[in-house]
Amino acid sequence: MTLDLPVTEAAKITVPDAQTVTSVTKWTDSLFSFRVTRPASLRFRSGEFVMIGLPGDNGKPLLRAYSIASPNWDDELEFYSIIVPDGPLTSKLQHIKPGDQIILRPKPVGTLVLDALLPGKRLWFLATGTGIAPFASLMRDPETYERFEQVIMMHTCRTGEELVYGAELVNNLRHDPLLTEIYGDDFAQRLKYYPTTTREPSPFMGRITDNLTSGKVLSDLGLPPIDPAEDRAMICGSLAFNVDVKAVLEGFGLHEGANSEPREFVVEKAFVGEGV
Ligand code: FAD
Ligand code: A2P
């Protein structure tokens, strides 16, 4: 549901780095996405994150890291957000509406960038929950398909409704005029999508770690065994997820890289928690 509510003067912020909200979409009781104006000077690599927020009760900016979910060619910036009950930022951010302003520090950073990977044939995006946000950017960037023959988006959530943002995005992308013009009607073959749930029934189920280790995702999608010479991956989820997927990929002979030293996979936390 897209909220299209009138602008309230009270929501105006008079601080540096303010950007205006252009649309808000609620996906579930605890997930929403929103788009904001893009600072003219902001350049970023698809997959990076920035600090965004709102003025706190003490007047100081209340900022959190957010992956930019839109691709780097987009005129606006998109974000995909959790609502944490009593979360300092998201308990306020969930109420934003078109015309309101947020704070956006225009200093993009992050490890989930194409430059941090060695060239390869297939690129795996492995995400849980809001960890799909950086891949929402990378999936919409034509450069991803220039560098890799195939992209496989594995996204796992507890329930089916939590998958809808990603499912709609992939569906729209498969009919995207720019990408289908470049790659023809078989673009769907270049972007494979493997959504799974773990706590309610759906066509494909199970944790990403289990589906990789068992090879189920490979047989379901008709892909060859993971090969360090051909497969590259990016991981974005909770710390526990990242640690476990990293171990699975290392078991296949892949190594973690970074901007300064490109290798076969890169990792970034989707949020800070669990005592970290
Ligand atoms: P916080 O005080 O920040 O968080 C409270 C607790 O909520 C955390 O300890 C954690 O247990 C849980 N939590 C926080 N964020 C999440 C989440 N995304 N999913 C599940 N549990 C969570 N959040 C997004 O919603 N979208 C993004 O694109 C995004 N990108 C991030 C990129 C990076 C590099 C990092 C480090 C974090 C990112 N986050 C993202 C998390 C974000 O920075 C905030 O933590 C989140 O917006 C909640 O803010 P808060 O102030 O309401 O609660
Ligand atoms: P599960 O339901 O089996 O715990 P959460 O909401 O707790 O962050 O989890 C989001 C999704 O990630 C859930 O489907 C969850 O599966 C899965 N998940 C959580 N931790 C791990 C992990 N360490 N390895 C693989 N999948 C995980």
Short mmCIF file of C-alpha atoms and ligand atoms in Angstrom, two decimals:
data_model
loop_
_atom_site.label_atom_id
_atom_site.label_comp_id
_atom_site.label_asym_id
_atom_site.label_seq_id
_atom_site.Cartn_x
_atom_site.Cartn_y
_atom_site.Cartn_z
CA MET A 1 0.00 0.00 0.00
CA THR A 2 1.47 3.37 -0.98
CA LEU A 3 0.78 6.14 1.50
CA ASP A 4 0.10 9.47 -0.13
CA LEU A 5 -0.64 11.84 2.70
CA PRO A 6 -0.49 15.67 2.81
CA VAL A 7 2.70 17.45 3.87
CA THR A 8 2.77 18.70 7.45
CA GLU A 9 4.84 21.79 8.24
CA ALA A 10 5.71 20.29 11.64
CA ALA A 11 7.65 17.55 9.88
CA LYS A 12 10.06 20.01 8.24
CA ILE A 13 13.64 19.79 9.43
CA THR A 14 16.00 22.72 9.37
CA VAL A 15 19.29 20.84 9.61
CA PRO A 16 22.05 20.25 7.08
CA ASP A 17 21.78 17.14 4.88
CA ALA A 18 17.95 17.14 4.83
CA GLN A 19 16.27 15.20 1.99
CA THR A 20 12.56 15.09 1.16
CA VAL A 21 10.52 11.88 1.30
CA THR A 22 8.76 11.27 -2.04
CA SER A 23 6.88 8.01 -1.31
CA VAL A 24 6.35 5.42 1.41
CA THR A 25 5.18 1.81 0.95
CA LYS A 26 4.15 -0.39 3.85
CA TRP A 27 4.87 -4.09 3.20
CA THR A 28 4.02 -5.68 6.56
CA ASP A 29 3.42 -4.48 10.11
CA SER A 30 7.20 -4.39 10.57
CA LEU A 31 8.58 -3.64 7.09
CA PHE A 32 8.32 -0.56 4.88
CA SER A 33 10.24 1.07 2.07
CA PHE A 34 10.54 4.73 1.19
CA ARG A 35 12.09 6.95 -1.43
CA VAL A 36 13.76 10.32 -0.90
CA THR A 37 15.30 13.01 -3.07
CA ARG A 38 18.94 12.39 -3.99
CA PRO A 39 21.56 15.03 -3.17
CA ALA A 40 22.92 16.30 -6.49
CA SER A 41 26.49 15.63 -5.37
CA LEU A 42 25.90 12.06 -4.10
CA ARG A 43 27.79 9.40 -6.06
CA PHE A 44 27.73 5.83 -4.76
CA ARG A 45 28.48 2.29 -5.88
CA SER A 46 25.43 0.00 -5.93
CA GLY A 47 25.48 -2.04 -2.70
CA GLU A 48 26.86 0.71 -0.43
CA PHE A 49 25.20 2.14 2.68
CA VAL A 50 24.81 5.63 4.16
CA MET A 51 23.82 7.07 7.54
CA ILE A 52 20.24 8.33 7.64
CA GLY A 53 17.97 9.49 10.43
CA LEU A 54 15.80 12.08 12.10
CA PRO A 55 16.41 14.73 14.75
CA GLY A 56 16.39 13.06 18.17
CA ASP A 57 14.44 14.27 21.17
CA ASN A 58 17.56 16.12 22.38
CA GLY A 59 17.80 17.90 19.02
CA LYS A 60 20.89 15.94 17.97
CA PRO A 61 20.60 13.79 14.82
CA LEU A 62 19.57 10.17 15.52
CA LEU A 63 21.37 8.33 12.72
CA ARG A 64 21.56 4.67 11.66
CA ALA A 65 23.31 2.82 8.81
CA TYR A 66 21.00 2.01 5.87
CA SER A 67 21.83 0.23 2.63
CA ILE A 68 20.78 2.18 -0.43
CA ALA A 69 18.26 -0.13 -2.11
CA SER A 70 18.05 1.82 -5.37
CA PRO A 71 20.65 1.49 -8.14
CA ASN A 72 23.27 4.18 -8.66
CA TRP A 73 21.59 5.48 -11.86
CA ASP A 74 18.30 6.32 -10.10
CA ASP A 75 17.31 10.00 -9.62
CA GLU A 76 15.97 9.19 -6.15
CA LEU A 77 17.22 7.02 -3.27
CA GLU A 78 15.21 4.06 -1.96
CA PHE A 79 15.52 2.44 1.48
CA TYR A 80 13.93 -0.73 2.86
CA SER A 81 13.39 -0.67 6.60
CA ILE A 82 12.48 -2.81 9.56
CA ILE A 83 10.34 -1.38 12.35
CA VAL A 84 11.92 -2.38 15.65
CA PRO A 85 9.43 -2.10 18.52
CA ASP A 86 10.77 0.73 20.70
CA GLY A 87 13.76 1.13 18.34
CA PRO A 88 15.08 4.67 18.83
CA LEU A 89 15.04 5.53 15.12
CA THR A 90 12.50 3.19 13.50
CA SER A 91 9.76 3.87 16.05
CA LYS A 92 9.81 7.44 14.61
CA LEU A 93 10.88 6.69 11.03
CA GLN A 94 7.87 4.39 10.50
CA HIS A 95 5.62 7.50 10.56
CA ILE A 96 7.33 9.45 7.74
CA LYS A 97 5.18 10.47 4.80
CA PRO A 98 5.70 12.19 1.45
CA GLY A 99 6.88 15.76 1.93
CA ASP A 100 8.58 15.05 5.27
CA GLN A 101 12.33 15.39 5.53
CA ILE A 102 14.99 12.98 6.79
CA ILE A 103 18.69 13.51 7.44
CA LEU A 104 21.03 11.79 4.98
CA ARG A 105 24.80 12.00 5.39
CA PRO A 106 26.14 11.79 1.82
CA LYS A 107 29.14 9.54 2.59
CA PRO A 108 28.46 6.11 1.06
CA VAL A 109 30.63 3.16 2.18
CA GLY A 110 30.46 -0.63 2.26
CA THR A 111 31.95 -3.95 1.20
CA LEU A 112 29.09 -5.29 -0.93
CA VAL A 113 30.41 -3.78 -4.15
CA LEU A 114 31.28 -5.45 -7.45
CA ASP A 115 34.85 -4.13 -7.24
CA ALA A 116 35.49 -6.26 -4.12
CA LEU A 117 35.02 -9.49 -6.10
CA LEU A 118 37.30 -11.23 -8.59
CA PRO A 119 35.74 -11.73 -12.04
CA GLY A 120 33.51 -14.82 -12.24
CA LYS A 121 30.60 -16.45 -14.03
CA ARG A 122 27.82 -16.60 -11.42
CA LEU A 123 27.12 -14.10 -8.63
CA TRP A 124 25.16 -15.28 -5.58
CA PHE A 125 23.29 -12.75 -3.43
CA LEU A 126 22.59 -14.40 -0.03
CA ALA A 127 20.27 -12.44 2.27
CA THR A 128 17.86 -12.75 5.15
CA GLY A 129 15.28 -10.13 6.12
CA THR A 130 16.22 -6.53 5.28
CA GLY A 131 19.61 -7.87 4.16
CA ILE A 132 18.09 -7.90 0.67
CA ALA A 133 18.39 -4.07 0.53
CA PRO A 134 21.91 -3.81 -0.95
CA PHE A 135 20.99 -6.51 -3.49
CA ALA A 136 17.86 -4.56 -4.44
CA SER A 137 20.39 -1.97 -5.61
CA LEU A 138 22.82 -4.39 -7.27
CA MET A 139 20.06 -6.42 -9.00
CA ARG A 140 18.87 -3.19 -10.68
CA ASP A 141 22.34 -2.14 -11.84
CA PRO A 142 23.14 -3.20 -15.45
CA GLU A 143 26.83 -3.38 -14.52
CA THR A 144 26.06 -6.47 -12.41
CA TYR A 145 24.97 -8.31 -15.57
CA GLU A 146 27.90 -6.94 -17.57
CA ARG A 147 30.28 -8.55 -15.08
CA PHE A 148 28.39 -11.81 -14.44
CA GLU A 149 26.53 -14.19 -16.76
CA GLN A 150 24.10 -15.18 -14.06
CA VAL A 151 22.87 -13.67 -10.79
CA ILE A 152 21.19 -15.87 -8.18
CA MET A 153 19.17 -14.05 -5.50
CA MET A 154 18.57 -16.28 -2.46
CA HIS A 155 16.37 -14.53 0.11
CA THR A 156 15.09 -16.21 3.26
CA CYS A 157 12.61 -14.93 5.81
CA ARG A 158 10.50 -16.52 8.48
CA THR A 159 7.20 -15.88 6.65
CA GLY A 160 5.97 -15.38 3.10
CA GLU A 161 4.77 -11.80 3.60
CA GLU A 162 8.32 -10.77 4.48
CA LEU A 163 9.44 -11.89 1.01
CA VAL A 164 6.99 -9.69 -0.92
CA TYR A 165 9.23 -6.60 -1.32
CA GLY A 166 11.92 -8.74 -2.97
CA ALA A 167 9.43 -10.77 -5.02
CA GLU A 168 7.81 -7.65 -6.50
CA LEU A 169 11.19 -6.14 -7.21
CA VAL A 170 12.40 -9.24 -9.10
CA ASN A 171 9.11 -9.50 -10.99
CA ASN A 172 9.29 -5.84 -12.08
CA LEU A 173 12.94 -6.25 -13.01
CA ARG A 174 12.17 -9.18 -15.29
CA HIS A 175 9.94 -6.83 -17.30
CA ASP A 176 12.32 -3.87 -17.04
CA PRO A 177 12.54 -2.20 -20.47
CA LEU A 178 16.25 -1.31 -20.10
CA LEU A 179 17.42 -4.78 -19.03
CA THR A 180 15.19 -6.69 -21.45
CA GLU A 181 16.36 -4.40 -24.26
CA ILE A 182 19.97 -5.25 -23.44
CA TYR A 183 19.54 -8.97 -22.68
CA GLY A 184 16.36 -9.93 -24.54
CA ASP A 185 13.49 -12.00 -23.26
CA ASP A 186 15.78 -14.53 -21.58
CA PHE A 187 16.79 -11.97 -18.95
CA ALA A 188 14.88 -14.20 -16.48
CA GLN A 189 17.57 -16.84 -17.09
CA ARG A 190 20.25 -14.35 -16.08
CA LEU A 191 18.47 -13.40 -12.84
CA LYS A 192 17.51 -16.49 -10.85
CA TYR A 193 15.40 -15.95 -7.75
CA TYR A 194 15.18 -18.42 -4.86
CA PRO A 195 12.94 -17.15 -2.03
CA THR A 196 12.46 -19.46 0.94
CA THR A 197 10.59 -19.37 4.23
CA THR A 198 11.55 -21.16 7.42
CA ARG A 199 8.52 -20.79 9.68
CA GLU A 200 5.54 -21.17 7.38
CA PRO A 201 4.91 -23.32 4.30
CA SER A 202 5.85 -21.94 0.86
CA PRO A 203 6.95 -23.46 -2.49
CA PHE A 204 10.62 -23.45 -1.42
CA MET A 205 11.61 -23.74 2.19
CA GLY A 206 14.63 -23.85 4.46
CA ARG A 207 17.65 -21.87 5.56
CA ILE A 208 20.12 -20.65 2.93
CA THR A 209 22.92 -22.56 4.67
CA ASP A 210 20.97 -25.84 4.43
CA ASN A 211 19.89 -25.31 0.81
CA LEU A 212 23.49 -24.58 -0.20
CA THR A 213 25.03 -27.45 1.76
CA SER A 214 22.49 -30.03 0.56
CA GLY A 215 22.72 -28.77 -3.02
CA LYS A 216 18.92 -28.40 -3.15
CA VAL A 217 19.11 -24.88 -4.58
CA LEU A 218 21.44 -26.16 -7.32
CA SER A 219 19.11 -28.96 -8.39
CA ASP A 220 16.01 -26.76 -8.11
CA LEU A 221 17.59 -24.07 -10.33
CA GLY A 222 19.57 -26.41 -12.60
CA LEU A 223 22.97 -25.00 -11.64
CA PRO A 224 26.36 -26.76 -11.51
CA PRO A 225 28.20 -27.40 -8.19
CA ILE A 226 29.69 -24.30 -6.51
CA ASP A 227 33.14 -23.79 -8.00
CA PRO A 228 35.71 -21.28 -6.65
CA ALA A 229 36.82 -20.62 -10.23
CA GLU A 230 33.35 -19.53 -11.35
CA ASP A 231 31.12 -18.65 -8.37
CA ARG A 232 31.18 -15.36 -6.46
CA ALA A 233 28.95 -14.37 -3.53
CA MET A 234 27.80 -11.49 -1.37
CA ILE A 235 26.31 -12.15 2.08
CA CYS A 236 24.05 -9.82 4.09
CA GLY A 237 22.11 -10.88 7.18
CA SER A 238 22.40 -11.16 10.95
CA LEU A 239 25.82 -11.82 12.44
CA ALA A 240 24.96 -15.49 13.08
CA PHE A 241 23.75 -15.90 9.49
CA ASN A 242 26.86 -14.23 8.08
CA VAL A 243 29.18 -16.41 10.16
CA ASP A 244 27.38 -19.61 9.14
CA VAL A 245 27.18 -18.77 5.42
CA LYS A 246 30.84 -17.73 5.40
CA ALA A 247 31.75 -21.19 6.76
CA VAL A 248 29.64 -22.88 4.08
CA LEU A 249 31.29 -20.88 1.29
CA GLU A 250 34.77 -21.51 2.71
CA GLY A 251 33.86 -25.21 2.66
CA PHE A 252 33.33 -24.84 -1.10
CA GLY A 253 36.83 -23.31 -1.39
CA LEU A 254 35.81 -19.63 -1.65
CA HIS A 255 37.67 -16.90 0.29
CA GLU A 256 36.48 -13.61 1.78
CA GLY A 257 37.62 -10.46 -0.02
CA ALA A 258 37.43 -6.72 0.53
CA ASN A 259 37.62 -3.49 -1.45
CA SER A 260 41.38 -3.52 -0.95
CA GLU A 261 41.75 -7.22 -1.83
CA PRO A 262 39.07 -8.66 -4.15
CA ARG A 263 38.39 -12.40 -3.65
CA GLU A 264 35.48 -14.82 -4.15
CA PHE A 265 32.97 -13.44 -1.61
CA VAL A 266 32.20 -10.43 0.60
CA VAL A 267 30.13 -10.03 3.77
CA GLU A 268 28.25 -7.20 5.49
CA LYS A 269 25.98 -7.14 8.52
CA ALA A 270 22.33 -6.24 7.81
CA PHE A 271 22.14 -4.85 11.35
CA VAL A 272 24.10 -4.70 14.56
CA GLY A 273 22.66 -6.84 17.34
CA GLU A 274 23.05 -10.00 19.37
CA GLY A 275 25.42 -8.27 21.77
CA VAL A 276 27.81 -7.17 19.00
P1 FAD B 1 18.47 -0.16 16.99
O1 FAD B 1 18.68 0.36 18.39
O2 FAD B 1 19.39 0.34 15.93
O3 FAD B 1 18.26 -1.67 16.92
C1 FAD B 1 17.65 -2.38 17.99
C2 FAD B 1 17.76 -3.87 17.71
O4 FAD B 1 16.88 -4.21 16.65
C3 FAD B 1 19.14 -4.37 17.23
O5 FAD B 1 19.98 -4.64 18.31
C4 FAD B 1 18.78 -5.61 16.45
O6 FAD B 1 18.66 -6.71 17.34
C5 FAD B 1 17.41 -5.28 15.86
N1 FAD B 1 17.50 -4.81 14.45
C6 FAD B 1 17.96 -3.60 14.02
N2 FAD B 1 17.89 -3.52 12.68
C7 FAD B 1 17.37 -4.70 12.25
C8 FAD B 1 17.07 -5.20 10.96
N3 FAD B 1 17.29 -4.47 9.84
N4 FAD B 1 16.57 -6.45 10.86
C9 FAD B 1 16.35 -7.19 11.99
N5 FAD B 1 16.62 -6.76 13.24
C10 FAD B 1 17.12 -5.52 13.37
N6 FAD B 1 18.16 -1.68 8.74
C11 FAD B 1 17.17 -1.66 7.84
O7 FAD B 1 16.00 -1.76 8.23
N7 FAD B 1 17.43 -1.53 6.50
C12 FAD B 1 18.69 -1.42 6.01
O8 FAD B 1 18.89 -1.29 4.81
C13 FAD B 1 19.77 -1.46 6.95
N8 FAD B 1 21.07 -1.39 6.53
C14 FAD B 1 22.07 -1.50 7.45
C15 FAD B 1 23.40 -1.51 7.00
C16 FAD B 1 24.44 -1.66 7.92
C17 FAD B 1 25.87 -1.68 7.42
C18 FAD B 1 24.16 -1.77 9.31
C19 FAD B 1 25.27 -1.93 10.31
C20 FAD B 1 22.85 -1.72 9.76
C21 FAD B 1 21.79 -1.60 8.84
N9 FAD B 1 20.47 -1.57 9.26
C22 FAD B 1 19.45 -1.57 8.33
C23 FAD B 1 20.09 -1.52 10.69
C24 FAD B 1 19.85 -0.05 11.08
O9 FAD B 1 21.11 0.61 11.14
C25 FAD B 1 19.12 0.12 12.44
O10 FAD B 1 19.64 -0.75 13.39
C26 FAD B 1 17.63 -0.12 12.31
O11 FAD B 1 17.09 0.88 11.46
C27 FAD B 1 16.90 -0.03 13.65
O12 FAD B 1 17.15 1.24 14.24
P2 FAD B 1 16.54 1.59 15.67
O13 FAD B 1 17.21 2.83 16.14
O14 FAD B 1 15.04 1.63 15.57
O15 FAD B 1 16.93 0.36 16.57
P1 A2P B 2 14.96 -19.76 11.20
O1 A2P B 2 13.50 -19.42 11.16
O2 A2P B 2 15.25 -21.22 10.97
O3 A2P B 2 15.65 -19.22 12.43
P2 A2P B 2 15.67 -13.69 11.99
O4 A2P B 2 14.29 -13.10 11.79
O5 A2P B 2 15.82 -14.47 13.25
O6 A2P B 2 16.79 -12.69 11.76
O7 A2P B 2 15.83 -14.74 10.81
C1 A2P B 2 15.59 -14.40 9.46
C2 A2P B 2 15.74 -15.66 8.62
O8 A2P B 2 17.10 -16.07 8.65
C3 A2P B 2 14.91 -16.82 9.16
O9 A2P B 2 14.34 -17.49 8.06
C4 A2P B 2 15.93 -17.66 9.90
O10 A2P B 2 15.64 -19.04 9.91
C5 A2P B 2 17.18 -17.42 9.07
N1 A2P B 2 18.39 -17.57 9.88
C6 A2P B 2 18.61 -17.04 11.10
N2 A2P B 2 19.84 -17.37 11.56
C7 A2P B 2 20.40 -18.12 10.60
C8 A2P B 2 21.66 -18.78 10.49
N3 A2P B 2 22.58 -18.70 11.45
N4 A2P B 2 21.91 -19.48 9.36
C9 A2P B 2 20.99 -19.56 8.37
N5 A2P B 2 19.79 -18.97 8.43
C10 A2P B 2 19.49 -18.25 9.52
#
